[in-house]
PDB file of C-alpha atoms in Angstrom:
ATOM      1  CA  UNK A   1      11.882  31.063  93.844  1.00  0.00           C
ATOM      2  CA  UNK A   2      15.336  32.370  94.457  1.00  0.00           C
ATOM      3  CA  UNK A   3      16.888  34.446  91.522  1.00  0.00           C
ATOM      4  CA  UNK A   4      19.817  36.730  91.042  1.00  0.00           C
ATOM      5  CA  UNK A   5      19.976  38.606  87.859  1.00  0.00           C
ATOM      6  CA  UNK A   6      22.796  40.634  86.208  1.00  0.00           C
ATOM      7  CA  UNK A   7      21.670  42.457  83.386  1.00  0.00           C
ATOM      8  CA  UNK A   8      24.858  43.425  81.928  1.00  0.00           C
ATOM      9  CA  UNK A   9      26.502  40.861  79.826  1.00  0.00           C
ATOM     10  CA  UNK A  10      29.666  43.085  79.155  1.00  0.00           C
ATOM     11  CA  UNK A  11      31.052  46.636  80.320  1.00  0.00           C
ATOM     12  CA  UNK A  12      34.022  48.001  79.444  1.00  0.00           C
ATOM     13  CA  UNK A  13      35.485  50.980  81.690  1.00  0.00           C
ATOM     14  CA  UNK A  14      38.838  52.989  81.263  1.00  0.00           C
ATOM     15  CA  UNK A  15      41.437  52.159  83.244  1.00  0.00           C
ATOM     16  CA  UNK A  16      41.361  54.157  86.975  1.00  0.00           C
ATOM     17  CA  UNK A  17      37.768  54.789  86.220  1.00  0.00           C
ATOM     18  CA  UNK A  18      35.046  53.296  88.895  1.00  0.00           C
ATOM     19  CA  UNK A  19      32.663  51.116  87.714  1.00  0.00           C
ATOM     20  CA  UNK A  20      29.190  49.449  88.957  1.00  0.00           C
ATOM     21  CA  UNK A  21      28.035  46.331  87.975  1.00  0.00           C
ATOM     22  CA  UNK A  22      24.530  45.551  88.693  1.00  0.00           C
ATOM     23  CA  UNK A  23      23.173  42.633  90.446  1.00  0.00           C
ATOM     24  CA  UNK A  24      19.035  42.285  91.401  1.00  0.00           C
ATOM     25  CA  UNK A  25      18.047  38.959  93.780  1.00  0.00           C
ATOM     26  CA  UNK A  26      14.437  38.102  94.097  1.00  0.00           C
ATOM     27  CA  UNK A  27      14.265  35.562  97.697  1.00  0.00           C
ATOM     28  CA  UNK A  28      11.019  35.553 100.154  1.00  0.00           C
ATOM     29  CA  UNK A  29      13.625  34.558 103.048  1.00  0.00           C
ATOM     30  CA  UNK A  30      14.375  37.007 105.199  1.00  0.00           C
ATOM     31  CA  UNK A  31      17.643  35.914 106.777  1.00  0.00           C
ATOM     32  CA  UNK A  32      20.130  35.693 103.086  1.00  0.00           C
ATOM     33  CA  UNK A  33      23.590  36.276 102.318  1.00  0.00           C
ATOM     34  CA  UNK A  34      24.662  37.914  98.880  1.00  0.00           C
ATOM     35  CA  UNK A  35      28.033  37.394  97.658  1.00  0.00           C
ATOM     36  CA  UNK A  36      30.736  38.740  94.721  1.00  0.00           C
ATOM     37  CA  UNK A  37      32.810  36.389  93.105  1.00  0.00           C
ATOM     38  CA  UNK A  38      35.529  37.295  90.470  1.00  0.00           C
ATOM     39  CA  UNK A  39      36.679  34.736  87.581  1.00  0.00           C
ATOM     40  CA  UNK A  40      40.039  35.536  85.728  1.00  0.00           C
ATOM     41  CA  UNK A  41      40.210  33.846  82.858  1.00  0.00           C
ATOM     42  CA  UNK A  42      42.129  31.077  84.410  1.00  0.00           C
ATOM     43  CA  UNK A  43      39.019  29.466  85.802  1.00  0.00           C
ATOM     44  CA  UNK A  44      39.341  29.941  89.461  1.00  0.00           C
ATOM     45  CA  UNK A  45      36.415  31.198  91.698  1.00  0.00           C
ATOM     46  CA  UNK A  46      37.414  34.513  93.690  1.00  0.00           C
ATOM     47  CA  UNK A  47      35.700  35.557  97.164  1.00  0.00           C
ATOM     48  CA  UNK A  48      35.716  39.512  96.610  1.00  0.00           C
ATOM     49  CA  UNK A  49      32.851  40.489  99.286  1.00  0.00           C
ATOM     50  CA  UNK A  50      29.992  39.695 101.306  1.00  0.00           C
ATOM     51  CA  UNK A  51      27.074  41.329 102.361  1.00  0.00           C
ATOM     52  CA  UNK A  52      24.569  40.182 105.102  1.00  0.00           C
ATOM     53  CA  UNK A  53      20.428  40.689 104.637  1.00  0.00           C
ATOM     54  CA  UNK A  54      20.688  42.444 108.462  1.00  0.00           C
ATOM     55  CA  UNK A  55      24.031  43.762 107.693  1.00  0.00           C
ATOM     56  CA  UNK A  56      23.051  47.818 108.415  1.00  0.00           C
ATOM     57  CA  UNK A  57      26.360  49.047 106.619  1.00  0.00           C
ATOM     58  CA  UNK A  58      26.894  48.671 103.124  1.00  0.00           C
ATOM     59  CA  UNK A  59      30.088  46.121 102.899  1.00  0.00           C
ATOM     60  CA  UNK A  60      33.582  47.307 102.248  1.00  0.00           C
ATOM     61  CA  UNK A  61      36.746  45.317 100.955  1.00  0.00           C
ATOM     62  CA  UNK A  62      39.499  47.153 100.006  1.00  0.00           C
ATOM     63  CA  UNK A  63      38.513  48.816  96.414  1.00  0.00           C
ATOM     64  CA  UNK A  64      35.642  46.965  96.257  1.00  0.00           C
ATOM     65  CA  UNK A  65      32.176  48.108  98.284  1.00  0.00           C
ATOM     66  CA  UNK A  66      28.346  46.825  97.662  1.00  0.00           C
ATOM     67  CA  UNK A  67      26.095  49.117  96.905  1.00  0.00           C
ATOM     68  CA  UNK A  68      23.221  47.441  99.329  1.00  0.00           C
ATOM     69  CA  UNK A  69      19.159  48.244  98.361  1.00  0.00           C
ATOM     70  CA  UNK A  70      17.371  46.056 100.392  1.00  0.00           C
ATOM     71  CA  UNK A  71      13.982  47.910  99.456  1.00  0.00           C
ATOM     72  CA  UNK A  72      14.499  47.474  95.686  1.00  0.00           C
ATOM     73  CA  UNK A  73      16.258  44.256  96.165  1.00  0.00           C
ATOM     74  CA  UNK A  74      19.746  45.077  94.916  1.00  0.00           C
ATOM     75  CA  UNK A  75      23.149  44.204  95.658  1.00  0.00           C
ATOM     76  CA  UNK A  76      25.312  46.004  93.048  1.00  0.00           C
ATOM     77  CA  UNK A  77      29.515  45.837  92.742  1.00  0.00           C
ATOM     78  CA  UNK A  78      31.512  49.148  92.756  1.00  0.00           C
ATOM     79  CA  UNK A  79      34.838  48.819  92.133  1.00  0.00           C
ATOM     80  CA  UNK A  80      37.119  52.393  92.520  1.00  0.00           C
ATOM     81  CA  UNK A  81      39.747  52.843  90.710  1.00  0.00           C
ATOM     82  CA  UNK A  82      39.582  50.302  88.362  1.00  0.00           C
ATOM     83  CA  UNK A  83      42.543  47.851  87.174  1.00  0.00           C
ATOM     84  CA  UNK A  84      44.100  46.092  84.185  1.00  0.00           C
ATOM     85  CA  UNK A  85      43.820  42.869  86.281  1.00  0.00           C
ATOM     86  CA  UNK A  86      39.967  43.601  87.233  1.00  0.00           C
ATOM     87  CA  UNK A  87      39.385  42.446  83.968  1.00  0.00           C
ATOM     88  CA  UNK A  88      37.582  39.085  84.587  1.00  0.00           C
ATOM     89  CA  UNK A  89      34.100  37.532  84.773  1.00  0.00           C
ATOM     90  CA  UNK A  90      32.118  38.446  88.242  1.00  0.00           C
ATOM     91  CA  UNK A  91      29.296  36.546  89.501  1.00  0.00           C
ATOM     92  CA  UNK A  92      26.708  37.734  91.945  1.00  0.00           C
ATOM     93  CA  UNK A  93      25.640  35.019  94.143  1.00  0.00           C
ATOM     94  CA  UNK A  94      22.737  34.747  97.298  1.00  0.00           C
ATOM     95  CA  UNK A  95      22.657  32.171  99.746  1.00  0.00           C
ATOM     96  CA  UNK A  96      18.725  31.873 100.439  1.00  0.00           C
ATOM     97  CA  UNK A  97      19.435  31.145 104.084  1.00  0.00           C
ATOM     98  CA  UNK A  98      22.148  32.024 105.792  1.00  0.00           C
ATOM     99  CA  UNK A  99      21.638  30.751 109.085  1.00  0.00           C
ATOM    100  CA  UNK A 100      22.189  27.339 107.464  1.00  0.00           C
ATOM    101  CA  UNK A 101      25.435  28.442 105.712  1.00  0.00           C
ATOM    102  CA  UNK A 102      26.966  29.292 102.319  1.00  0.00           C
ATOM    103  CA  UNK A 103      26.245  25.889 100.859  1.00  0.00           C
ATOM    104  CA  UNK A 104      23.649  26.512  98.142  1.00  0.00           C
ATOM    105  CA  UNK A 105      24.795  29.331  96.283  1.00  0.00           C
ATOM    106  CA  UNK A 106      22.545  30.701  93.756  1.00  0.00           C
ATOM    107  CA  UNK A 107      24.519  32.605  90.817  1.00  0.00           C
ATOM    108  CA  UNK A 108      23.617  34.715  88.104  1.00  0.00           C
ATOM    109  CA  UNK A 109      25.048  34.834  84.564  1.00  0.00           C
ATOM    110  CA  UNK A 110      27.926  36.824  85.665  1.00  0.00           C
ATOM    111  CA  UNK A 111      29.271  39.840  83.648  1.00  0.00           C
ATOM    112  CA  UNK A 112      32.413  39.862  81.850  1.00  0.00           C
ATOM    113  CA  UNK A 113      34.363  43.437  82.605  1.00  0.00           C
ATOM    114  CA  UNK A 114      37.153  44.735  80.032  1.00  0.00           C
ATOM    115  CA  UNK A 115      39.840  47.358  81.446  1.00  0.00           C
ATOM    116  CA  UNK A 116      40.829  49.467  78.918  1.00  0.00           C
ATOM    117  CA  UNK A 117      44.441  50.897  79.283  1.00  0.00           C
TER     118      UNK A 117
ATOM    119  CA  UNK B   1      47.055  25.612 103.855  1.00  0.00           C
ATOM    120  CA  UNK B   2      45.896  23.659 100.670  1.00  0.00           C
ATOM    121  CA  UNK B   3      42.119  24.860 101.333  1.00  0.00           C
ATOM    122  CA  UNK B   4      39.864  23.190  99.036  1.00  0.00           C
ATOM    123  CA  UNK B   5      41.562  20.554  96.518  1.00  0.00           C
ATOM    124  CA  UNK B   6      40.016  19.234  93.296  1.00  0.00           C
ATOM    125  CA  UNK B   7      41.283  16.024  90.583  1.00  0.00           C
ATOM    126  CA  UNK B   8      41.575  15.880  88.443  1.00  0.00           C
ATOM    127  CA  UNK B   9      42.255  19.233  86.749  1.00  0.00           C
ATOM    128  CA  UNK B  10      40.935  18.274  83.641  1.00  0.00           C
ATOM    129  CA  UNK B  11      39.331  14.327  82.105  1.00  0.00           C
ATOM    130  CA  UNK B  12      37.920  13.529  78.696  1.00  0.00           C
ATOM    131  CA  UNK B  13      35.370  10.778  78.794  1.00  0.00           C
ATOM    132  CA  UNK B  14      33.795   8.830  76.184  1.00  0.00           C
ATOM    133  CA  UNK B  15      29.473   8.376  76.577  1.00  0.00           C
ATOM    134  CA  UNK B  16      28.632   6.228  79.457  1.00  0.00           C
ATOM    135  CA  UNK B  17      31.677   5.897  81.455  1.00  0.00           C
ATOM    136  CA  UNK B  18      31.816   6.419  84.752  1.00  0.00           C
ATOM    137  CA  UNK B  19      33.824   8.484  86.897  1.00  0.00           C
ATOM    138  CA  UNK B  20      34.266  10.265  90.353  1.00  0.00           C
ATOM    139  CA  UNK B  21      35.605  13.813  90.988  1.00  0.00           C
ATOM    140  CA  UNK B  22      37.527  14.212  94.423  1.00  0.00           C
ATOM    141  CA  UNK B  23      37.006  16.839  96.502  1.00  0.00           C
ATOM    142  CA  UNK B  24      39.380  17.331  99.750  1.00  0.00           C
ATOM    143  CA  UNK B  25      39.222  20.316 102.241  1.00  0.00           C
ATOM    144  CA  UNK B  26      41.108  20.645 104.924  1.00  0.00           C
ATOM    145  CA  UNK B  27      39.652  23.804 106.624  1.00  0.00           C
ATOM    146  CA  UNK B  28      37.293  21.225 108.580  1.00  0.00           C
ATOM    147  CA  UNK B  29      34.289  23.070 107.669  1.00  0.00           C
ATOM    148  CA  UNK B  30      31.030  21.224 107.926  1.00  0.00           C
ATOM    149  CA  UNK B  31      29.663  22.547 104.454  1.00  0.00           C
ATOM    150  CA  UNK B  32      30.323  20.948 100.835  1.00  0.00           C
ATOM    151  CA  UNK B  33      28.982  21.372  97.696  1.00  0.00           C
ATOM    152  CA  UNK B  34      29.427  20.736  93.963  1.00  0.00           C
ATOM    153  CA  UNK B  35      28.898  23.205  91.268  1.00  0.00           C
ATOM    154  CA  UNK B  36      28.544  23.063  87.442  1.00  0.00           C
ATOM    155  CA  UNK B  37      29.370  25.847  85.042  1.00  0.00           C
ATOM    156  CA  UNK B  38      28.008  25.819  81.530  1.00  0.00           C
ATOM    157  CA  UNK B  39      29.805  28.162  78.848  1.00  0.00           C
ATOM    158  CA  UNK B  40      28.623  31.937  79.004  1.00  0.00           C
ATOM    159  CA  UNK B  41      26.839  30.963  82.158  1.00  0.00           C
ATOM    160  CA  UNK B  42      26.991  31.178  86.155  1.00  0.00           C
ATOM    161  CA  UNK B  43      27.270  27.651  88.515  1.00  0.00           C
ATOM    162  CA  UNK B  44      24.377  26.008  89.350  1.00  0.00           C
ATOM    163  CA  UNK B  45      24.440  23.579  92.183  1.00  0.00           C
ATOM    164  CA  UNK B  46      24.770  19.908  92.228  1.00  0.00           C
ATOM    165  CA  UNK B  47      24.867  18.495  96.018  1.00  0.00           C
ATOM    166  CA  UNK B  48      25.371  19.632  98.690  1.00  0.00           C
ATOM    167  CA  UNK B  49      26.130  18.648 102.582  1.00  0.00           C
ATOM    168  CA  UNK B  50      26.064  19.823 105.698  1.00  0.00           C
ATOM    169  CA  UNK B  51      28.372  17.083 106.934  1.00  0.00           C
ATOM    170  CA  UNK B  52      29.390  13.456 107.315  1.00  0.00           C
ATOM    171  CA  UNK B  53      26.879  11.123 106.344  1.00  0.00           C
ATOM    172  CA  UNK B  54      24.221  13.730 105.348  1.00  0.00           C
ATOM    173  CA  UNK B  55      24.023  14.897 101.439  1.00  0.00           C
ATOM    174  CA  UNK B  56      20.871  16.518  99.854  1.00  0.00           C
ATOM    175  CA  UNK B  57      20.143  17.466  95.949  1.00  0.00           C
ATOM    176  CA  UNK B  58      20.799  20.779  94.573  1.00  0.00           C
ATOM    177  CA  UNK B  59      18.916  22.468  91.258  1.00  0.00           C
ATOM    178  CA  UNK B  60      21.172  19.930  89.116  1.00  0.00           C
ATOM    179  CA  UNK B  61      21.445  16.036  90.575  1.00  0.00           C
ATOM    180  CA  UNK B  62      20.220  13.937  87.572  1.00  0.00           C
ATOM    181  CA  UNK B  63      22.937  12.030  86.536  1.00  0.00           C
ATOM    182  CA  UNK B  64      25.495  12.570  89.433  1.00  0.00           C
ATOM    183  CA  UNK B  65      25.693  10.729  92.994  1.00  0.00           C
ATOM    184  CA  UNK B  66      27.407  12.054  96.239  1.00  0.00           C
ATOM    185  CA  UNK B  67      28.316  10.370  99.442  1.00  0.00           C
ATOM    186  CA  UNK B  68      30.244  12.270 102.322  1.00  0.00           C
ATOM    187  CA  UNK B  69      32.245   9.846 104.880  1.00  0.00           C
ATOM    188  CA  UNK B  70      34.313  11.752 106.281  1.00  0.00           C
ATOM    189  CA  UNK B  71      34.461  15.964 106.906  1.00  0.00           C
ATOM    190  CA  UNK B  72      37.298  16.591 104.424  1.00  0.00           C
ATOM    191  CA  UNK B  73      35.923  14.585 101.236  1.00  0.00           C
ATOM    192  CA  UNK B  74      32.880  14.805  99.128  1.00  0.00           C
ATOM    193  CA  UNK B  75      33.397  12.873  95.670  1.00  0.00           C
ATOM    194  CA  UNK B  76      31.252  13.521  93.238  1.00  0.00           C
ATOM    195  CA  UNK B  77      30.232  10.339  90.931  1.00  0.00           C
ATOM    196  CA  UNK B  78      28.946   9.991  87.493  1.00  0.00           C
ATOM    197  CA  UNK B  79      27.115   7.168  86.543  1.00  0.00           C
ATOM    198  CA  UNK B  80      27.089   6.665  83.355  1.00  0.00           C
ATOM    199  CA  UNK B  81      28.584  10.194  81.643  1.00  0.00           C
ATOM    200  CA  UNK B  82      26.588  12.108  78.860  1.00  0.00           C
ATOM    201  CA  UNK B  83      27.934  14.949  76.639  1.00  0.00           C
ATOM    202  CA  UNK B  84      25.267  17.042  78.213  1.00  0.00           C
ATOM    203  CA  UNK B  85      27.268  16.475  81.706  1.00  0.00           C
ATOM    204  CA  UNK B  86      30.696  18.334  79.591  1.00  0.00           C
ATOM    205  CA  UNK B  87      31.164  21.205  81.907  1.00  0.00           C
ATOM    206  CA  UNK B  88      33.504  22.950  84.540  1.00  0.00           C
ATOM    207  CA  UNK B  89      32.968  21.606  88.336  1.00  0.00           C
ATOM    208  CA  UNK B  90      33.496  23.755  91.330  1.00  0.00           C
ATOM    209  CA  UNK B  91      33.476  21.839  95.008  1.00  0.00           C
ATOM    210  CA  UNK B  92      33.253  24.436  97.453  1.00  0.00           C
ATOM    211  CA  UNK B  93      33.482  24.646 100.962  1.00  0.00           C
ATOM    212  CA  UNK B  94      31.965  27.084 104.036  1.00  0.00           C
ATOM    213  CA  UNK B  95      31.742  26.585 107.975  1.00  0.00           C
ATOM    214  CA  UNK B  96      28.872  26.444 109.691  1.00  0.00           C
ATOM    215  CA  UNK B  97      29.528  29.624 111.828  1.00  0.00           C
ATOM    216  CA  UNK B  98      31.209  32.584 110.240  1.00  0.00           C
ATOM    217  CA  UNK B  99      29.743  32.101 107.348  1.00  0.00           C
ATOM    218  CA  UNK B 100      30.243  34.465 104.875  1.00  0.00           C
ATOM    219  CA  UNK B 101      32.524  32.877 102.343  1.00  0.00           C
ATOM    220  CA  UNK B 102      32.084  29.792 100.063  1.00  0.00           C
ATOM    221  CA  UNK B 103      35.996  28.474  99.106  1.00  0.00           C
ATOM    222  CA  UNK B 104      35.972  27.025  96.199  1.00  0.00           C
ATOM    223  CA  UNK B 105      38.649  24.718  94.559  1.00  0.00           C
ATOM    224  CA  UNK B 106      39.969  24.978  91.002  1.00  0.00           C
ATOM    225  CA  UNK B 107      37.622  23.286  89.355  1.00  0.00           C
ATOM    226  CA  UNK B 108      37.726  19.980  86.809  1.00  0.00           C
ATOM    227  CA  UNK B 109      36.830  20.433  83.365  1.00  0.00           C
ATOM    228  CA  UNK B 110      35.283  17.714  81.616  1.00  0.00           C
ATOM    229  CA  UNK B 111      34.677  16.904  78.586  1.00  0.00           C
ATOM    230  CA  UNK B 112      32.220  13.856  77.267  1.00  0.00           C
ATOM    231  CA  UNK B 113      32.426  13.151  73.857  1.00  0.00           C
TER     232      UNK B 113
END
């Protein structure tokens, strides 16, 4: 069965310090997609990066990079620098097969990050 | 570029109403899906489609019917509402080539009551 699991509920991180949130998937398909999405607390669903299963470099996006284990299955967020306005909820998502698209996300619980000024 | 457009923002219903949630993208990407988000929780998937006429169940369907006529809309119906169904809804879209991104509309909260 496809899982993703975040372990940390909450963090909170000093302002301009990096920090890395965690995300473990658990899939038996070897062609998947893993994905970071950010949620202000206005509701909306932010695309912040995107890392493919054959992808040989970890992903980059600006302040954001993965952190990409494939042997211990892990696809964890770093975020340099960190922001007053990276405080938000951020999901770790897999699509099982990504051949066939991003249509069937699978999400974990998500973990709420606090800047601290 | 609108991208992906839900209504309405936010609906109260009262137990056993019935009601569809619009979904409009106009990115003509072949890939829809609905998404619900429980408090303190991540989405979960609904439907999904991989285009016109063709609609499949997600982890979620009981309770909630999908039809996709045309590329840009997927409306998602419920039947007869429960307070169980109170929740946030994402509608997302994704091409079928270049596919690293799911964009997702605003959502529609709803409350049953």
């Amino acid at each position: 069965a496809q899982k993703i699991t975040q372990t940390q509920p909450g963090m909170f991180v000093q302002e301009k310090e990096a920090v890395t949130l965690d995300c473990t998937y658990d899939t038996s398909d070897p062609s998947y997609g893993l994905f970071w999405y950010k949620q202000p607390s206005s509701g909306e669903m932010i695309f912040l990066i995107y890392q493919g299963s054959y992808d040989q470099q970890n992903a980059t996006e600006g302040r954001y990079s993965l952190n990409f284990q494939k042997a211990r299955k892990s696809a964890n967020l770093v975020i340099s620098a960190s922001q007053l306005g990276d405080s938000a909820m951020y999901f770790c998502a897999m699509e099982p097969n990504i051949i066939q698209g991003a249509q069937k996300l699978v999400f974990g619980q998500g973990t709420r990050l606090t800047i601290n000024p | 570029n609108a991208g992906v457009t839900q209504t309405p923002k936010f609906q109260v219903l009262k137990t056993g109403q019935s009601m569809t949630l619009q979904c409009a993208q106009d990115m003509n990407h072949e890939y829809m899906s609905w998404y619900r988000q429980d408090p303190g929780m991540g989405l979960r998937l609904i439907h999904y489609s991989v285009g016109a006429g063709i609609t499949d169940q997600g982890e979620v369907p009981n309770g909630y019917n999908v039809s996709r006529s045309t590329t840009e809309d997927f409306p998602l119906r419920l039947l007869s509402a429960a307070p169980s169904q109170t929740s946030v809804y994402f509608c997302a879209s994704s091409p079928a080539i270049g596919n690293t991104e799911a964009f997702f509309g605003q959502g529609t909260r709803l409350t049953v009551v």
